[in-house]
Coordinates of N, CA, C and O in Angstrom, one line a residue:
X1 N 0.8 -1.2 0.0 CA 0.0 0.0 0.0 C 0.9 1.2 0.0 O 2.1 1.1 0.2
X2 N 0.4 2.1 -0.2 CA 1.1 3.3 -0.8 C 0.8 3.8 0.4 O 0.0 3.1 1.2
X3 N 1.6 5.3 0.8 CA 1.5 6.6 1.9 C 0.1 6.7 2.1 O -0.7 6.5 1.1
X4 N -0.4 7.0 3.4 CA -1.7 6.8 3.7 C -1.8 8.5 4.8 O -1.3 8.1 5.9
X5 N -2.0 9.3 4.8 CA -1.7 10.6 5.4 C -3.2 11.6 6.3 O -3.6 12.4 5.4
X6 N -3.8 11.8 7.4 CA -4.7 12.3 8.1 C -4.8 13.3 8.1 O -3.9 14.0 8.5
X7 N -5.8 13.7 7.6 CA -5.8 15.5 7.8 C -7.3 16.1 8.0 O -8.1 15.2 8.1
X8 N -7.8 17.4 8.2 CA -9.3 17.7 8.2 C -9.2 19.5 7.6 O -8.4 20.4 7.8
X9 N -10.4 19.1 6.7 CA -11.1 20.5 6.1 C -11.5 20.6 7.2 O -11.8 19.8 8.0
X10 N -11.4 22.1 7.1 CA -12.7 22.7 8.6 C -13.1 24.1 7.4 O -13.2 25.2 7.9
X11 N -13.2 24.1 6.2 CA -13.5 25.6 5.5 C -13.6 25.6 4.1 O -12.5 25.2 3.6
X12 N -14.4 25.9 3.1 CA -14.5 26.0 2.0 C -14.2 27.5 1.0 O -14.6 28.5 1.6
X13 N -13.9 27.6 0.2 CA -13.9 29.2 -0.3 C -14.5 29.1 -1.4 O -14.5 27.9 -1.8
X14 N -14.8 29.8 -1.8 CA -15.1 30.0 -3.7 C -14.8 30.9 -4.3 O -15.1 32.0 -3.8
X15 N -14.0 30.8 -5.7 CA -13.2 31.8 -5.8 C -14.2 31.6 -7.3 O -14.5 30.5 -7.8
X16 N -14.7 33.0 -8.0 CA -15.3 33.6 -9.2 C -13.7 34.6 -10.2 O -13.0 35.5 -10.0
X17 N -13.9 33.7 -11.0 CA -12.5 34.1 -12.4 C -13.6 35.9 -13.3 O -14.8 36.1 -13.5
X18 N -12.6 36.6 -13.5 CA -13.3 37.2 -14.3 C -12.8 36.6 -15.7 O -11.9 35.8 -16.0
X19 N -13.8 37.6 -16.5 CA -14.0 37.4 -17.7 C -12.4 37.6 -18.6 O -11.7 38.6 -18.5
X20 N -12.0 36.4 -19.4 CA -10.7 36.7 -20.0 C -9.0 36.2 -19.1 O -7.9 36.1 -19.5
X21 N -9.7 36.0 -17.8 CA -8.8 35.4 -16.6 C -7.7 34.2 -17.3 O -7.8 33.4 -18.2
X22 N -6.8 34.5 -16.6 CA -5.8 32.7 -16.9 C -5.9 32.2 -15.8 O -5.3 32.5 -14.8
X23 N -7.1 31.0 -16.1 CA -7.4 30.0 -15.4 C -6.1 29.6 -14.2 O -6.5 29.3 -13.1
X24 N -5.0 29.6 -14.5 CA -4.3 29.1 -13.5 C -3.7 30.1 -12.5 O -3.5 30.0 -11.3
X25 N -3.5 31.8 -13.7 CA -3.0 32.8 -12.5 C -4.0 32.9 -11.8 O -3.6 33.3 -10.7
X26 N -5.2 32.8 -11.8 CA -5.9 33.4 -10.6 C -6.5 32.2 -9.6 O -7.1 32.6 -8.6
X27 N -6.3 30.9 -9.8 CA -6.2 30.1 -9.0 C -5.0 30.1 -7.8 O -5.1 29.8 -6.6
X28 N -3.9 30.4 -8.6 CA -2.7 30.6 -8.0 C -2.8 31.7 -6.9 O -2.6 31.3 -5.7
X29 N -2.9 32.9 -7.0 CA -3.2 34.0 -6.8 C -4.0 34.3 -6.1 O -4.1 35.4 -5.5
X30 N -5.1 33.1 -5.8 CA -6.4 33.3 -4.7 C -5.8 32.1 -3.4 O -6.2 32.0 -2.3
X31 N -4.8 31.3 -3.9 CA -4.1 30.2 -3.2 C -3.4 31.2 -2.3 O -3.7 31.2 -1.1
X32 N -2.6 32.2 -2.8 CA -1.8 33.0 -1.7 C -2.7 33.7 -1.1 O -2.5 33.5 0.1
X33 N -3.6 34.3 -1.3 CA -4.3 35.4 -0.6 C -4.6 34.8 0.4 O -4.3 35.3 1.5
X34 N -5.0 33.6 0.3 CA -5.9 33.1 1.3 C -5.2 32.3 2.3 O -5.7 32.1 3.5
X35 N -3.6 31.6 1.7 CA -2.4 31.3 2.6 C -2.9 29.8 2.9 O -2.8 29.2 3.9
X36 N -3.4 29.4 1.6 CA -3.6 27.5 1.5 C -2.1 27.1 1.4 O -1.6 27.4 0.3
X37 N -1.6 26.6 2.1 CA -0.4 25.5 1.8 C -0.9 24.2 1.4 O -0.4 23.6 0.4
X38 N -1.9 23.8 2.1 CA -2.0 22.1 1.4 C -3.8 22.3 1.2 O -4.5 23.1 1.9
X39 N -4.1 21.6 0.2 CA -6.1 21.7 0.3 C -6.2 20.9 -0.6 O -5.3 20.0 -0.9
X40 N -7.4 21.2 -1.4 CA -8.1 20.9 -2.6 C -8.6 21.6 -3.4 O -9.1 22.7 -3.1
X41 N -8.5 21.1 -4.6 CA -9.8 21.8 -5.7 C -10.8 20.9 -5.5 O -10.4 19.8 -5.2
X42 N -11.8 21.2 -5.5 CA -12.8 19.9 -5.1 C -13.5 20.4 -6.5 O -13.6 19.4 -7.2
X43 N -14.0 21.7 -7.1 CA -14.5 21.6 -8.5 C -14.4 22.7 -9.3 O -13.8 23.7 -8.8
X44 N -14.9 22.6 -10.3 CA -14.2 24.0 -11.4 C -15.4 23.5 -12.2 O -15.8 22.4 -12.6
X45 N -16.0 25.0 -12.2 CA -17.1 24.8 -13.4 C -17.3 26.2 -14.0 O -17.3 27.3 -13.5
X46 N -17.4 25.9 -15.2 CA -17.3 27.3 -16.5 C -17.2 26.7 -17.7 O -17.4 25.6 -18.1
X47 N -16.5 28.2 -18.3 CA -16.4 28.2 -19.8 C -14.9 29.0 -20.1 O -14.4 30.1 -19.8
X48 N -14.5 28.1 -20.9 CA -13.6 28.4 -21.6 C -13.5 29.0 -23.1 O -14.2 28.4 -24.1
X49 N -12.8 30.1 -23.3 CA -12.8 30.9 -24.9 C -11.2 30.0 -25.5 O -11.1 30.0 -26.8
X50 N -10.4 29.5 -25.0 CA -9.0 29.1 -25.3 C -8.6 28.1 -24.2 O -8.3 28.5 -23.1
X51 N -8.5 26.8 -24.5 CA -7.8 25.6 -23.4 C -6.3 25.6 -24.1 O -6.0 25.8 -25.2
X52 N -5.4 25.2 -22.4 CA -4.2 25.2 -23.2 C -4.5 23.7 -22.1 O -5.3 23.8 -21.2
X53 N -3.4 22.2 -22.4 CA -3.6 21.7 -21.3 C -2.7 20.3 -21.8 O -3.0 19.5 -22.7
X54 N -1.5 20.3 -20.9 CA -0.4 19.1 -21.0 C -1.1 17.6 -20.6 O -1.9 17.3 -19.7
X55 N -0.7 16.9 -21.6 CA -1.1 15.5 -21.4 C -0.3 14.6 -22.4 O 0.1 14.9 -23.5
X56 N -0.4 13.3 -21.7 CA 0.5 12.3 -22.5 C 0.7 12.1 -24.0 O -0.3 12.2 -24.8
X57 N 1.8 11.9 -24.3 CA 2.3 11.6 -25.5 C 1.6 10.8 -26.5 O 0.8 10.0 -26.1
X58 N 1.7 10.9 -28.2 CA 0.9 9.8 -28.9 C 1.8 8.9 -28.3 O 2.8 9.1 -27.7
X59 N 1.2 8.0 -28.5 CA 1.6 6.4 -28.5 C 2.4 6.7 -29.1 O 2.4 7.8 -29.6
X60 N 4.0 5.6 -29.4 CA 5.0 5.4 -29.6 C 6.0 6.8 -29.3 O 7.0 6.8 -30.1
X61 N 6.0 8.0 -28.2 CA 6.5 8.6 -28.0 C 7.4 7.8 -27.0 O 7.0 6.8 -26.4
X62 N 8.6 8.2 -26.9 CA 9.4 8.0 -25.2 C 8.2 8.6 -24.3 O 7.5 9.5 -24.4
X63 N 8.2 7.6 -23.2 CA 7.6 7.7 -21.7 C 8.3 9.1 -21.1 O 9.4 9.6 -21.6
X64 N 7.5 9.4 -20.1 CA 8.5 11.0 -19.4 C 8.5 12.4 -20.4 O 9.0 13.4 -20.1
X65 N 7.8 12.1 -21.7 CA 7.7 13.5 -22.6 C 6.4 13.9 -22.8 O 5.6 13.0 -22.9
X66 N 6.1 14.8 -22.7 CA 4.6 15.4 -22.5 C 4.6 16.6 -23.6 O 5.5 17.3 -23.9
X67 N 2.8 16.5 -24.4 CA 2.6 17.0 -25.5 C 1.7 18.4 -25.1 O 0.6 17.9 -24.8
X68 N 1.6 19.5 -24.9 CA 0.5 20.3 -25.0 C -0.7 20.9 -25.9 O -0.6 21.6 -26.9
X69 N -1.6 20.6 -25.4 CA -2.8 20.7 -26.3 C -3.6 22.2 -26.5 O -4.5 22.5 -25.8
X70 N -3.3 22.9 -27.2 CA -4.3 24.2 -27.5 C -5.3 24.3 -28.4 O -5.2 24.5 -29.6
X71 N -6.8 24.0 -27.7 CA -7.7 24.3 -28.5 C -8.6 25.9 -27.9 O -8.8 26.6 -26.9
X72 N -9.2 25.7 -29.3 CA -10.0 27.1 -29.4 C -11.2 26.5 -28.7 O -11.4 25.3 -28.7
X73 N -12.4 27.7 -27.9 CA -13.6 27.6 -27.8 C -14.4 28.2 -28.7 O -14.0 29.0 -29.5
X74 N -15.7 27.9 -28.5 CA -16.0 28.0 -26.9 C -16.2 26.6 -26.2 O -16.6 25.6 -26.9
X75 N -15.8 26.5 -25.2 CA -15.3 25.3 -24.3 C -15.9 25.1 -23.2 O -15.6 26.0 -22.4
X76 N -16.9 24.1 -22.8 CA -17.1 23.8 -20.8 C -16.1 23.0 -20.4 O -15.3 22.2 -21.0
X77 N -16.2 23.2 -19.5 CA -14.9 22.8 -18.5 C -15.5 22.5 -16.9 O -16.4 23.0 -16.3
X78 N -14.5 21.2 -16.4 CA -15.2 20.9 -15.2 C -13.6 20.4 -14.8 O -12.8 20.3 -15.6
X79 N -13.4 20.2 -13.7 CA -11.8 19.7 -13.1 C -11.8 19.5 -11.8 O -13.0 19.6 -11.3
X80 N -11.1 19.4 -11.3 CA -10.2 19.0 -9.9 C -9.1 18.9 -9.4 O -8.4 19.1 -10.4
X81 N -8.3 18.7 -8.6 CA -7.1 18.5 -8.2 C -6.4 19.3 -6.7 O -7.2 19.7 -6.0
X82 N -5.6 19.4 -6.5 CA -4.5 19.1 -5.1 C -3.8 20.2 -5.1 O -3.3 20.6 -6.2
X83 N -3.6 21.0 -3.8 CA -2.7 21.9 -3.5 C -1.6 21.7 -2.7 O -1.8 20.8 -1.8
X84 N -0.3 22.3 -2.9 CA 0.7 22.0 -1.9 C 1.5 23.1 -2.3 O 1.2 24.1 -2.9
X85 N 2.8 22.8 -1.7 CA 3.7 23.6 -1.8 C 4.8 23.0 -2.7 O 4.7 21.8 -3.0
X86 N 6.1 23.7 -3.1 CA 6.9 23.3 -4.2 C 8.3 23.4 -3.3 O 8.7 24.3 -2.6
X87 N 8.8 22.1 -3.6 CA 10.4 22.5 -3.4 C 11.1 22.2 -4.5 O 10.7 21.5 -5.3
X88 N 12.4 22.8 -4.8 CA 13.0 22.7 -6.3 C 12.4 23.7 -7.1 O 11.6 24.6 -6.8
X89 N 13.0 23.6 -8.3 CA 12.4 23.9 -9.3 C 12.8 23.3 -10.8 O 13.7 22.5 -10.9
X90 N 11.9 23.8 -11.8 CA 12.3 23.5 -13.1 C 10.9 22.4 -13.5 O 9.7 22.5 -13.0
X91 N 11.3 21.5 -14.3 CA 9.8 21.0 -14.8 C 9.0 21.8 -16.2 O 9.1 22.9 -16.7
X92 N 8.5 20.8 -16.7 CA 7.4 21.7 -18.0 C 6.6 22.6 -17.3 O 6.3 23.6 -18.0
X93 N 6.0 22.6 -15.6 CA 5.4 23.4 -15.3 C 5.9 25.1 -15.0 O 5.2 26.1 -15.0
X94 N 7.7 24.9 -14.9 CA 8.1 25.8 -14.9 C 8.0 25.9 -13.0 O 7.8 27.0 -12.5
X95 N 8.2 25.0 -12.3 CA 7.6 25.3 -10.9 C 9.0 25.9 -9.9 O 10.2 25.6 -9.9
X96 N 8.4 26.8 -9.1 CA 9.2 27.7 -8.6 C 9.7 27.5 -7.0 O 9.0 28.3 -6.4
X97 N 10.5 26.9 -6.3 CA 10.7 26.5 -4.8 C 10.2 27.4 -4.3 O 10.3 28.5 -4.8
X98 N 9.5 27.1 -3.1 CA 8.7 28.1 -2.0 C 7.3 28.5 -2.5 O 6.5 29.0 -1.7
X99 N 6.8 28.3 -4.0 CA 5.4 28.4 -4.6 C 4.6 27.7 -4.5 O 4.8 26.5 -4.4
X100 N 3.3 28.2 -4.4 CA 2.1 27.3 -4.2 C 2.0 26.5 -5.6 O 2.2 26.8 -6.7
X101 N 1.7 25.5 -5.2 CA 1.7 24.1 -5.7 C -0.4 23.7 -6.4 O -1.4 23.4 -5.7
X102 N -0.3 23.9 -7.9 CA -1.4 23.2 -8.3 C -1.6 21.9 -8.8 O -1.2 21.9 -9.9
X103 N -1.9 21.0 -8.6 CA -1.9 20.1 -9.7 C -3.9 20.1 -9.8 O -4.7 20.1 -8.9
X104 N -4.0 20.2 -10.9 CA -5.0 20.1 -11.4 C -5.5 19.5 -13.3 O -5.1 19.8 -14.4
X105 N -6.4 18.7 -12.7 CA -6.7 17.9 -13.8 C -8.1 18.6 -14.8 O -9.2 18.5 -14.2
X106 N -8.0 19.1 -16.0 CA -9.4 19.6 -16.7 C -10.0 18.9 -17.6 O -9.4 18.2 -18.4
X107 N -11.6 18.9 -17.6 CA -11.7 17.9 -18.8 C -12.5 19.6 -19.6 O -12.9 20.5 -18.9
X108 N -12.5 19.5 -21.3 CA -13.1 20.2 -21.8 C -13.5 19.7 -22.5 O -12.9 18.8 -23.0
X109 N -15.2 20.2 -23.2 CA -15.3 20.0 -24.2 C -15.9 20.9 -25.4 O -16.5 21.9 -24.9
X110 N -15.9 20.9 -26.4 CA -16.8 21.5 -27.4 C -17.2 20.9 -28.8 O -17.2 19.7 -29.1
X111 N -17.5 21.6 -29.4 CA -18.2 21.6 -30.9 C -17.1 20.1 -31.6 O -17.7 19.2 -32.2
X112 N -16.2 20.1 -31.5 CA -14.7 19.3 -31.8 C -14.5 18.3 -31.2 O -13.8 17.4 -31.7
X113 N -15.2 18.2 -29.6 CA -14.6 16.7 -29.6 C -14.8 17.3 -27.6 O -15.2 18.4 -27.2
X114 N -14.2 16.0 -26.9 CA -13.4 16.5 -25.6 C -12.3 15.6 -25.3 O -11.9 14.5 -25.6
X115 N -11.7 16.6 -24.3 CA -10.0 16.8 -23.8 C -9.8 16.4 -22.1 O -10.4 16.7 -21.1
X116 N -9.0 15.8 -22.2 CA -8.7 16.1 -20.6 C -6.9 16.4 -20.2 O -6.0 15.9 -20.9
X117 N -6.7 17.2 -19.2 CA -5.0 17.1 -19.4 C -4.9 18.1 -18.1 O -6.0 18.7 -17.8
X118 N -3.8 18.4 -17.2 CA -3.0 19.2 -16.8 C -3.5 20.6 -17.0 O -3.1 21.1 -18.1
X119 N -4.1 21.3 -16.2 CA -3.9 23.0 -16.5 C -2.7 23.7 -16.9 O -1.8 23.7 -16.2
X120 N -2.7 24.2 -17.9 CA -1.6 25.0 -17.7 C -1.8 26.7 -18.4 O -2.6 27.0 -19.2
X121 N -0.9 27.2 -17.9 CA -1.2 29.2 -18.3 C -1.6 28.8 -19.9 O -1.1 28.0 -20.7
X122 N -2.8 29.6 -20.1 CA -2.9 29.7 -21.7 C -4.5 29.9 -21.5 O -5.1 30.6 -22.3
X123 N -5.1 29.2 -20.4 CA -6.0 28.4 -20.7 C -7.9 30.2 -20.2 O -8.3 30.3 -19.0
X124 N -8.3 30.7 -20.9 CA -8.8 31.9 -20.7 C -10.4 31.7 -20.2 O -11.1 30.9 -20.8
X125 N -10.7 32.6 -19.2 CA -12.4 32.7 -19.2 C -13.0 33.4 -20.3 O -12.8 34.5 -20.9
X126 N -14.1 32.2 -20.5 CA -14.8 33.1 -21.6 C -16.3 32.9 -20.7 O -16.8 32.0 -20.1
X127 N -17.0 34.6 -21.0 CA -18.1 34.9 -20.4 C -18.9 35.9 -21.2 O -18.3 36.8 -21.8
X128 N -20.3 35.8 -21.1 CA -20.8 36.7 -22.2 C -21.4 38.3 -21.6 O -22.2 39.1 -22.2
X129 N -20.7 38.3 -20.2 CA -21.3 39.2 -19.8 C -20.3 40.0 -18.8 O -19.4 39.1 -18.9
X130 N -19.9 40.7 -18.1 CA -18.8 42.0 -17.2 C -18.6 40.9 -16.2 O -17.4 41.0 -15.7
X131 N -19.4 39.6 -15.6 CA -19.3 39.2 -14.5 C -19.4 37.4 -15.0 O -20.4 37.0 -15.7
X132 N -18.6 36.7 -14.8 CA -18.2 35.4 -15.5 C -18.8 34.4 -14.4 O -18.7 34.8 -13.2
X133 N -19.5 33.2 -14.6 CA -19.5 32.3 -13.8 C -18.8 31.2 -13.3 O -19.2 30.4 -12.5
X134 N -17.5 31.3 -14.1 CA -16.9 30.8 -13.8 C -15.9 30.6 -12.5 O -15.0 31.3 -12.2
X135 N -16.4 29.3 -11.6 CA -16.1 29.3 -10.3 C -15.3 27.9 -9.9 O -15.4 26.8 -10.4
X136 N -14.3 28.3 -8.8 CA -13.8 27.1 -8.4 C -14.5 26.8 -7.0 O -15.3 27.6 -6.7
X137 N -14.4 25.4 -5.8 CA -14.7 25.2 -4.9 C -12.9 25.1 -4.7 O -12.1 24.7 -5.6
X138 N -12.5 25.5 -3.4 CA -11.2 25.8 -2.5 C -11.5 25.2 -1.1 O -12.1 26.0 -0.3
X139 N -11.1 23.8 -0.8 CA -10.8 23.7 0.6 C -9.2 23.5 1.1 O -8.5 22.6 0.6
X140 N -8.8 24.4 2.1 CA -7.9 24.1 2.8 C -7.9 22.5 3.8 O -8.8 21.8 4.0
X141 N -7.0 22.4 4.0 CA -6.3 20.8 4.7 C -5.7 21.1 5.7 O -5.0 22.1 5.7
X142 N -5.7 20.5 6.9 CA -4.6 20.7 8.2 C -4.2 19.4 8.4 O -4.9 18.4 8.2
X143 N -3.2 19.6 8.8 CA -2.6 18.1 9.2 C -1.7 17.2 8.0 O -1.1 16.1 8.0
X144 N -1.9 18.0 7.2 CA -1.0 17.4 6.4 C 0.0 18.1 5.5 O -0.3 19.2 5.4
X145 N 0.9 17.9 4.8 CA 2.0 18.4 4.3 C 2.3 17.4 3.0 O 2.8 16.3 3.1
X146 N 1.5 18.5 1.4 CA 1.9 17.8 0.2 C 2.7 18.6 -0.2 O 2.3 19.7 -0.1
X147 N 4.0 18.6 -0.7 CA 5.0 18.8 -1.6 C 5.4 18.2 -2.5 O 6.0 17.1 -2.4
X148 N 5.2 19.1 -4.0 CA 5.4 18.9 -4.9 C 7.4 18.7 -4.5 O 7.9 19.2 -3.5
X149 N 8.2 17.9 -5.4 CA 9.5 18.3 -5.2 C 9.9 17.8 -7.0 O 9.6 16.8 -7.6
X150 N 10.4 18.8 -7.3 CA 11.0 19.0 -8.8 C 12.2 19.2 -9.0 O 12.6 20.4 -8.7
X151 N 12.8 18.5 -9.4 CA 14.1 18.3 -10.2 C 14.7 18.6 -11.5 O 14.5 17.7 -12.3
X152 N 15.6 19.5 -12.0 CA 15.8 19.3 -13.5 C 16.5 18.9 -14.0 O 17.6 18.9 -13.3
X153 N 16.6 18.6 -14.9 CA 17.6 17.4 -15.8 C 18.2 17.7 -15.9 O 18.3 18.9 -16.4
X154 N 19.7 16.4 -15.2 CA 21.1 17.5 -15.3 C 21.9 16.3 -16.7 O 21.5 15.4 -17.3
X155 N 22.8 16.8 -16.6 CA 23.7 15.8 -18.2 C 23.3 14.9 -18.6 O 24.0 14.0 -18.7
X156 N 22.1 14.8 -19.0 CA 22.4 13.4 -19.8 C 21.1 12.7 -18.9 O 20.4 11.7 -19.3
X157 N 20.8 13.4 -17.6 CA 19.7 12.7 -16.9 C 18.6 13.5 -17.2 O 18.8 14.6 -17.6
X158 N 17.0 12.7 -16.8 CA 15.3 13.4 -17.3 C 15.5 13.7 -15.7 O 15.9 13.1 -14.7
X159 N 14.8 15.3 -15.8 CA 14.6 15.8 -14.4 C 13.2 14.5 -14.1 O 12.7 13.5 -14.6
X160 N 12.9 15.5 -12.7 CA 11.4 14.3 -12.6 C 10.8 15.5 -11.3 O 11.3 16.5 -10.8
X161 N 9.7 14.9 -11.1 CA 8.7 15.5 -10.1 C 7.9 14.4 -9.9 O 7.4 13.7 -10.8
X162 N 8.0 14.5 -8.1 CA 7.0 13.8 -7.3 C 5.9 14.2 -6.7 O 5.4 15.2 -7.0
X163 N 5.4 13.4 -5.7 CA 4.6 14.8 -4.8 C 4.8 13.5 -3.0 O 4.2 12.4 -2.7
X164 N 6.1 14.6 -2.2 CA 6.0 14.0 -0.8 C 4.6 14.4 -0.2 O 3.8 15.2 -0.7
X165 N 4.3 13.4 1.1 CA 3.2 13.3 1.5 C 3.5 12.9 3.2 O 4.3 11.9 3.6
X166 N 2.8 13.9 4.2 CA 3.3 13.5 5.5 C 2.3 14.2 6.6 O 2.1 15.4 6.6
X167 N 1.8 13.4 7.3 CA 1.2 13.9 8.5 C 2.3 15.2 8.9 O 3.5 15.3 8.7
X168 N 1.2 16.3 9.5 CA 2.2 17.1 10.4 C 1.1 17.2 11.6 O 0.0 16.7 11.8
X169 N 2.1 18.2 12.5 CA 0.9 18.3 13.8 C 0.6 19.2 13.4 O 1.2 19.8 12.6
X170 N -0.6 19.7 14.0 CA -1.7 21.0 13.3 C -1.0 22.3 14.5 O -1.3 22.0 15.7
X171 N -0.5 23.4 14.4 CA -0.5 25.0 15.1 C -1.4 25.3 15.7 O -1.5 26.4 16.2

């Protein structure tokens, strides 16, 4: 069995993107305000005008290389995923030691088909009106400690990124 780790929400937030937003700066951005070190995305619901979003290689690529997907909308969008903090840096995500840590998973779809992949900056609110509905659910976590930790490839070696995982005692 894999790391098994205790913790408890005691609080929810909701954070509203404006219209034209990058889906990830203002997730990011509402993570600090609010001084989440470890939580959840528990849900993401809206609309997308432009998805950008990393996900596995065609078939017969090398394992460890990741393809980025940019499509146009208009796009719904629904997601989830994990907050923590970052040690290291480097990565496709570009991740920065001491930064708040997203991983988050999107599915989209539209007129073309649907997608699922990694958020990543690119990805824009589209809304038809001054005030967008597009919203996340945000809970904070105590008791536990996720860290992303990223590595970059030195001579000849593939950097890599994990995510540690550890009870702490709660302040």
């Amino acid at each position: 069995m894999g790391t098994v780790a205790r913790g408890h929400a005691h609080e929810m937030y909701f954070l509203r993107l404006a219209p034209d937003e990058d889906v990830l700066a203002g997730l990011q951005s509402a993570i600090k305000e609010v001084g989440i070190h470890t939580g959840l995305v528990t849900s993401i619901t809206g609309s997308l005008h432009r998805a950008r979003l990393q996900h596995f290689p065609h078939v017969g690529r090398e394992c460890g290389s990741v393809d980025v997907l940019e499509v146009e909308g208009p796009l719904e969008v629904t997601g989830q995923g994990i907050i923590g903090a970052t040690r290291g840096s480097g990565g496709v995500g570009g991740y920065v030691d001491g930064e708040p840590y997203v991983h988050v998973h999107l599915v989209v779809t539209g007129g073309l088909g649907t997608w699922c992949g990694h958020l990543m900056e690119g990805c824009k609110v589209r809304a038809h009106h001054e005030i967008s509905h597009f919203t996340f659910a945000i809970v904070p976590v105590s008791g536990i400690a996720l860290t992303l930790v990223a590595q970059e490839a030195r001579s000849g070696q593939r950097g890599f990124v994990y995510h540690e995982l550890r009870e702490v005692k709660d302040s």
